[in-house]
mmCIF file of C-alpha atoms in Angstrom:
data_model
loop_
_atom_site.group_PDB
_atom_site.id
_atom_site.type_symbol
_atom_site.label_atom_id
_atom_site.label_comp_id
_atom_site.label_asym_id
_atom_site.label_seq_id
_atom_site.Cartn_x
_atom_site.Cartn_y
_atom_site.Cartn_z
ATOM 1 C CA PHE A 1289 -2.335 9.983 -32.512
ATOM 2 C CA ARG A 1290 -2.588 11.052 -28.879
ATOM 3 C CA PHE A 1291 -4.324 14.047 -27.383
ATOM 4 C CA ARG A 1292 -5.490 15.263 -23.988
ATOM 5 C CA SER A 1293 -9.141 15.621 -23.030
ATOM 6 C CA LYS A 1294 -8.888 19.427 -23.184
ATOM 7 C CA ASP A 1295 -7.261 19.426 -26.654
ATOM 8 C CA ARG A 1296 -8.928 19.997 -30.013
ATOM 9 C CA ALA A 1297 -7.685 17.347 -32.466
ATOM 10 C CA TYR A 1298 -7.775 17.779 -36.271
ATOM 11 C CA LEU A 1299 -8.092 14.649 -38.398
ATOM 12 C CA ASP A 1300 -8.846 13.422 -41.902
ATOM 13 C CA PRO A 1301 -12.343 12.105 -42.745
ATOM 14 C CA GLY A 1302 -12.846 8.431 -41.804
ATOM 15 C CA SER A 1303 -13.612 6.118 -38.916
ATOM 16 C CA TYR A 1304 -11.492 6.195 -35.772
ATOM 17 C CA GLU A 1305 -11.291 4.235 -32.547
ATOM 18 C CA PHE A 1306 -10.657 6.399 -29.483
ATOM 19 C CA ARG A 1307 -9.197 4.763 -26.371
ATOM 20 C CA SER A 1308 -8.740 5.949 -22.820
ATOM 21 C CA THR A 1309 -7.415 4.193 -19.697
ATOM 22 C CA PRO A 1310 -7.837 6.545 -16.727
ATOM 23 C CA ASN A 1311 -7.300 3.633 -14.278
ATOM 24 C CA ALA A 1312 -7.062 -0.171 -14.138
ATOM 25 C CA ASP A 1313 -10.853 -0.596 -14.093
ATOM 26 C CA ASN A 1314 -11.490 1.628 -17.096
ATOM 27 C CA GLU A 1315 -10.066 0.498 -20.418
ATOM 28 C CA LEU A 1316 -12.464 2.403 -22.633
ATOM 29 C CA SER A 1317 -13.050 2.462 -26.371
ATOM 30 C CA VAL A 1318 -15.357 4.526 -28.607
ATOM 31 C CA THR A 1319 -15.572 4.273 -32.419
ATOM 32 C CA GLU A 1320 -16.686 7.375 -34.307
ATOM 33 C CA SER A 1321 -16.870 8.353 -38.023
ATOM 34 C CA PHE A 1322 -16.034 11.822 -39.344
ATOM 35 C CA LYS A 1323 -16.667 13.595 -42.603
ATOM 36 C CA ASP A 1324 -15.516 17.026 -43.793
ATOM 37 C CA ASP A 1325 -16.368 19.881 -41.397
ATOM 38 C CA ASP A 1326 -17.591 17.540 -38.591
ATOM 39 C CA HIS A 1327 -17.080 18.646 -35.026
ATOM 40 C CA LYS A 1328 -17.744 16.041 -32.329
ATOM 41 C CA GLU A 1329 -17.028 15.540 -28.660
ATOM 42 C CA ILE A 1330 -15.912 12.041 -27.760
ATOM 43 C CA LEU A 1331 -17.616 10.859 -24.571
ATOM 44 C CA PHE A 1332 -16.518 7.776 -22.611
ATOM 45 C CA GLU A 1333 -18.765 6.005 -20.111
ATOM 46 C CA LEU A 1334 -16.599 5.419 -17.066
ATOM 47 C CA THR A 1335 -17.010 2.652 -14.524
ATOM 48 C CA HIS A 1336 -17.404 4.402 -11.169
ATOM 49 C CA THR A 1337 -14.407 3.913 -8.872
ATOM 50 C CA VAL A 1338 -13.585 5.390 -5.471
ATOM 51 C CA HIS A 1339 -10.349 6.744 -4.054
ATOM 52 C CA ALA A 1340 -9.487 5.184 -0.683
ATOM 53 C CA LYS A 1341 -6.518 5.852 1.577
ATOM 54 C CA ILE A 1342 -6.006 2.858 3.841
ATOM 55 C CA LYS A 1343 -3.582 2.689 6.755
ATOM 56 C CA MET A 1344 -3.372 -0.467 8.843
ATOM 57 C CA VAL A 1345 -2.632 -0.265 12.570
ATOM 58 C CA ALA A 1346 -1.797 -3.036 15.025
ATOM 59 C CA GLN A 1347 -4.749 -3.975 17.228
ATOM 60 C CA GLY A 1348 -4.488 -2.697 20.777
ATOM 61 C CA SER A 1349 -1.448 -0.479 20.199
ATOM 62 C CA GLY A 1350 -2.583 1.855 17.422
ATOM 63 C CA ILE A 1351 0.846 1.600 15.782
ATOM 64 C CA TRP A 1352 0.698 2.406 12.080
ATOM 65 C CA MET A 1353 2.133 -0.331 9.844
ATOM 66 C CA ARG A 1354 4.091 1.941 7.495
ATOM 67 C CA SER A 1355 3.958 -0.106 4.308
ATOM 68 C CA ASN A 1356 2.052 -0.640 1.090
ATOM 69 C CA LEU A 1357 -1.012 -2.866 1.360
ATOM 70 C CA GLU A 1358 -3.024 -5.140 -0.925
ATOM 71 C CA LEU A 1359 -6.785 -5.481 -1.532
ATOM 72 C CA TRP A 1360 -7.933 -9.057 -2.128
ATOM 73 C CA GLN A 1361 -11.317 -10.291 -3.310
ATOM 74 C CA GLY A 1362 -12.433 -13.881 -3.956
ATOM 75 C CA GLY A 1363 -8.971 -15.239 -3.154
ATOM 76 C CA GLU A 1364 -7.230 -13.001 -5.706
ATOM 77 C CA LYS A 1365 -5.195 -9.820 -5.348
ATOM 78 C CA ARG A 1366 -7.173 -7.015 -6.999
ATOM 79 C CA TYR A 1367 -5.239 -3.857 -6.103
ATOM 80 C CA ALA A 1368 -1.951 -2.652 -4.674
ATOM 81 C CA VAL A 1369 -2.528 0.161 -2.170
ATOM 82 C CA HIS A 1370 0.220 2.773 -1.914
ATOM 83 C CA GLY A 1371 0.955 3.680 1.705
ATOM 84 C CA ASN A 1372 0.555 7.428 1.138
ATOM 85 C CA ASN A 1373 -1.393 7.832 -2.112
ATOM 86 C CA GLY A 1374 -3.982 5.115 -1.532
ATOM 87 C CA VAL A 1375 -5.805 3.368 -4.368
ATOM 88 C CA ARG A 1376 -8.569 3.952 -6.899
ATOM 89 C CA ALA A 1377 -10.783 0.853 -6.826
ATOM 90 C CA LEU A 1378 -14.252 -0.436 -7.562
ATOM 91 C CA PRO A 1379 -16.670 -0.211 -4.629
ATOM 92 C CA GLY A 1380 -17.052 -3.546 -2.864
ATOM 93 C CA THR A 1381 -15.903 -5.693 0.031
ATOM 94 C CA TYR A 1382 -12.216 -6.570 0.277
ATOM 95 C CA ASP A 1383 -9.696 -8.244 2.531
ATOM 96 C CA VAL A 1384 -6.764 -5.933 3.299
ATOM 97 C CA ARG A 1385 -3.368 -7.620 3.550
ATOM 98 C CA LEU A 1386 -0.040 -6.371 4.778
ATOM 99 C CA PRO A 1387 2.252 -8.521 2.587
ATOM 100 C CA LEU A 1388 5.330 -8.617 4.840
ATOM 101 C CA PHE A 1389 6.990 -11.805 6.045
ATOM 102 C CA LEU A 1390 7.720 -10.348 9.463
ATOM 103 C CA THR A 1391 4.272 -8.863 10.155
ATOM 104 C CA PRO A 1392 1.732 -10.533 7.826
ATOM 105 C CA TYR A 1393 -1.467 -8.856 9.012
ATOM 106 C CA LEU A 1394 -4.927 -9.398 7.513
ATOM 107 C CA HIS A 1395 -8.125 -7.380 7.932
ATOM 108 C CA GLU A 1396 -11.210 -9.039 6.457
ATOM 109 C CA GLY A 1397 -14.387 -7.418 5.215
ATOM 110 C CA LEU A 1398 -13.380 -3.820 4.469
ATOM 111 C CA VAL A 1399 -16.260 -2.198 2.598
ATOM 112 C CA LEU A 1400 -15.459 0.526 0.077
ATOM 113 C CA THR A 1401 -18.599 2.514 -0.621
ATOM 114 C CA GLU A 1402 -19.388 5.095 -3.271
ATOM 115 C CA GLU A 1403 -18.892 7.914 -0.792
ATOM 116 C CA ALA A 1404 -16.333 10.528 -1.771
ATOM 117 C CA GLU A 1405 -13.044 9.501 -0.173
ATOM 118 C CA GLN A 1406 -12.480 7.130 2.718
ATOM 119 C CA LYS A 1407 -9.456 7.404 4.970
ATOM 120 C CA TYR A 1408 -8.420 4.854 7.578
ATOM 121 C CA TYR A 1409 -5.494 5.993 9.711
ATOM 122 C CA ARG A 1410 -4.106 6.483 13.191
ATOM 123 C CA GLN A 1411 -0.792 8.059 14.193
ATOM 124 C CA ALA A 1412 1.627 5.971 16.233
ATOM 125 C CA ASP A 1413 1.905 7.368 19.756
ATOM 126 C CA GLY A 1414 5.213 7.808 21.629
ATOM 127 C CA THR A 1415 8.062 10.209 20.886
ATOM 128 C CA ALA A 1416 11.326 9.502 19.078
ATOM 129 C CA ILE A 1417 14.405 9.229 21.262
ATOM 130 C CA GLU A 1418 17.318 8.718 18.913
ATOM 131 C CA ASN A 1419 17.533 7.199 15.473
ATOM 132 C CA LYS A 1420 19.817 4.181 15.812
ATOM 133 C CA ARG A 1421 19.669 1.254 13.462
ATOM 134 C CA ILE A 1422 18.571 -2.250 14.527
ATOM 135 C CA PHE A 1423 17.757 -5.420 12.583
ATOM 136 C CA LEU A 1424 14.718 -7.551 13.390
ATOM 137 C CA GLU A 1425 14.108 -11.020 12.018
ATOM 138 C CA ARG A 1426 11.543 -13.752 12.528
ATOM 139 C CA VAL A 1427 12.965 -17.096 13.696
ATOM 140 C CA THR A 1428 11.280 -20.021 11.906
ATOM 141 C CA THR A 1429 11.870 -23.735 11.430
ATOM 142 C CA ALA A 1430 12.750 -22.936 7.818
ATOM 143 C CA GLY A 1431 15.479 -20.541 8.953
ATOM 144 C CA ASN A 1432 15.654 -16.888 9.927
ATOM 145 C CA LYS A 1433 14.388 -14.221 7.594
ATOM 146 C CA ARG A 1434 15.146 -10.552 8.109
ATOM 147 C CA ASP A 1435 12.362 -8.326 6.876
ATOM 148 C CA LYS A 1436 12.872 -5.067 8.726
ATOM 149 C CA LEU A 1437 15.581 -2.534 9.272
ATOM 150 C CA MET A 1438 14.234 -0.389 12.073
ATOM 151 C CA ARG A 1439 15.016 2.546 14.344
ATOM 152 C CA SER A 1440 15.861 1.608 17.909
ATOM 153 C CA ASP A 1441 13.207 3.974 19.302
ATOM 154 C CA ASP A 1442 10.327 2.501 17.243
ATOM 155 C CA ARG A 1443 7.463 0.564 18.743
ATOM 156 C CA ILE A 1444 7.183 -2.421 16.402
ATOM 157 C CA PRO A 1445 3.884 -4.344 16.253
ATOM 158 C CA LEU A 1446 4.497 -8.083 15.774
ATOM 159 C CA THR A 1447 2.379 -11.161 15.347
ATOM 160 C CA ALA A 1448 2.818 -13.941 17.903
ATOM 161 C CA GLY A 1449 6.043 -15.865 17.359
ATOM 162 C CA ARG A 1450 9.786 -16.027 17.913
ATOM 163 C CA TYR A 1451 12.091 -13.147 16.924
ATOM 164 C CA ARG A 1452 15.740 -12.116 17.006
ATOM 165 C CA LEU A 1453 16.990 -8.561 17.395
ATOM 166 C CA LYS A 1454 20.487 -7.556 16.272
ATOM 167 C CA GLY A 1455 22.401 -4.339 16.846
ATOM 168 C CA TRP A 1456 24.134 -2.234 14.227
ATOM 169 C CA SER A 1457 27.808 -3.185 14.045
ATOM 170 C CA SER A 1458 28.831 0.432 13.433
ATOM 171 C CA LEU A 1459 27.702 1.236 16.992
ATOM 172 C CA GLY A 1460 29.540 -1.660 18.634
ATOM 173 C CA ASP A 1461 29.572 -5.439 19.068
ATOM 174 C CA PHE A 1462 26.171 -6.477 20.427
ATOM 175 C CA ASP A 1463 24.908 -9.871 21.548
ATOM 176 C CA PRO A 1464 21.724 -10.653 19.564
ATOM 177 C CA VAL A 1465 18.584 -11.132 21.643
ATOM 178 C CA THR A 1466 16.042 -13.859 20.845
ATOM 179 C CA PHE A 1467 12.554 -13.470 22.320
ATOM 180 C CA GLU A 1468 8.959 -14.740 22.061
ATOM 181 C CA MET A 1469 5.896 -12.577 21.513
ATOM 182 C CA ALA A 1470 2.334 -13.555 22.445
ATOM 183 C CA VAL A 1471 -0.930 -11.898 21.426
ATOM 184 C CA GLY A 1472 -1.476 -8.705 23.430
ATOM 185 C CA GLU A 1473 2.039 -8.777 24.897
ATOM 186 C CA GLU A 1474 4.290 -5.729 24.975
ATOM 187 C CA LYS A 1475 8.045 -5.892 25.562
ATOM 188 C CA GLU A 1476 11.003 -3.558 25.658
ATOM 189 C CA ILE A 1477 14.187 -5.260 24.425
ATOM 190 C CA THR A 1478 17.640 -3.975 25.411
ATOM 191 C CA LEU A 1479 20.806 -4.785 23.474
ATOM 192 C CA HIS A 1480 24.056 -4.877 25.454
ATOM 193 C CA ALA A 1481 27.410 -4.151 23.830
ATOM 194 C CA LYS A 1482 30.115 -6.747 24.472
ATOM 195 C CA PRO A 1483 32.985 -5.480 26.641
#
């Protein structure tokens, strides 16, 4: 049977195993015996976890990478981090990864402590102009891969490499623009509609 922690459960005499899984690090089990007229509280010993909200920003620009992240430890993925809700995880040292093909960022050595809640964030600066659709892809020797559908007024942090920007066909016929990005470089790319 199932019951909530605030419920009073009635059961027949005998031995029972009680299970609770409040999060991925706490799969708990307690065995308890009952006889007629027994009243017992079932107590679970939880492993202490912390709630962390983690937002990755591009170095130098402060632009927020609006995506889910991953926490890795010892070469293995331990947790998926929701972009808005964060993650409940064991305290420790982790590598934070942004698992996108276009912008595969890595931050090593993030320490989650047993303090209440940790938040890492920074708002992107700049104001929106107009929401027009563009398509950005990374150009590689293995072929082009499109990973992002973006707004034309966004500042997009990129790792060093070669990229191609394409316009939205519903707005006109645009020549795609191929460009290179270096570390610390900032560019404004303009798409021109064909006559």
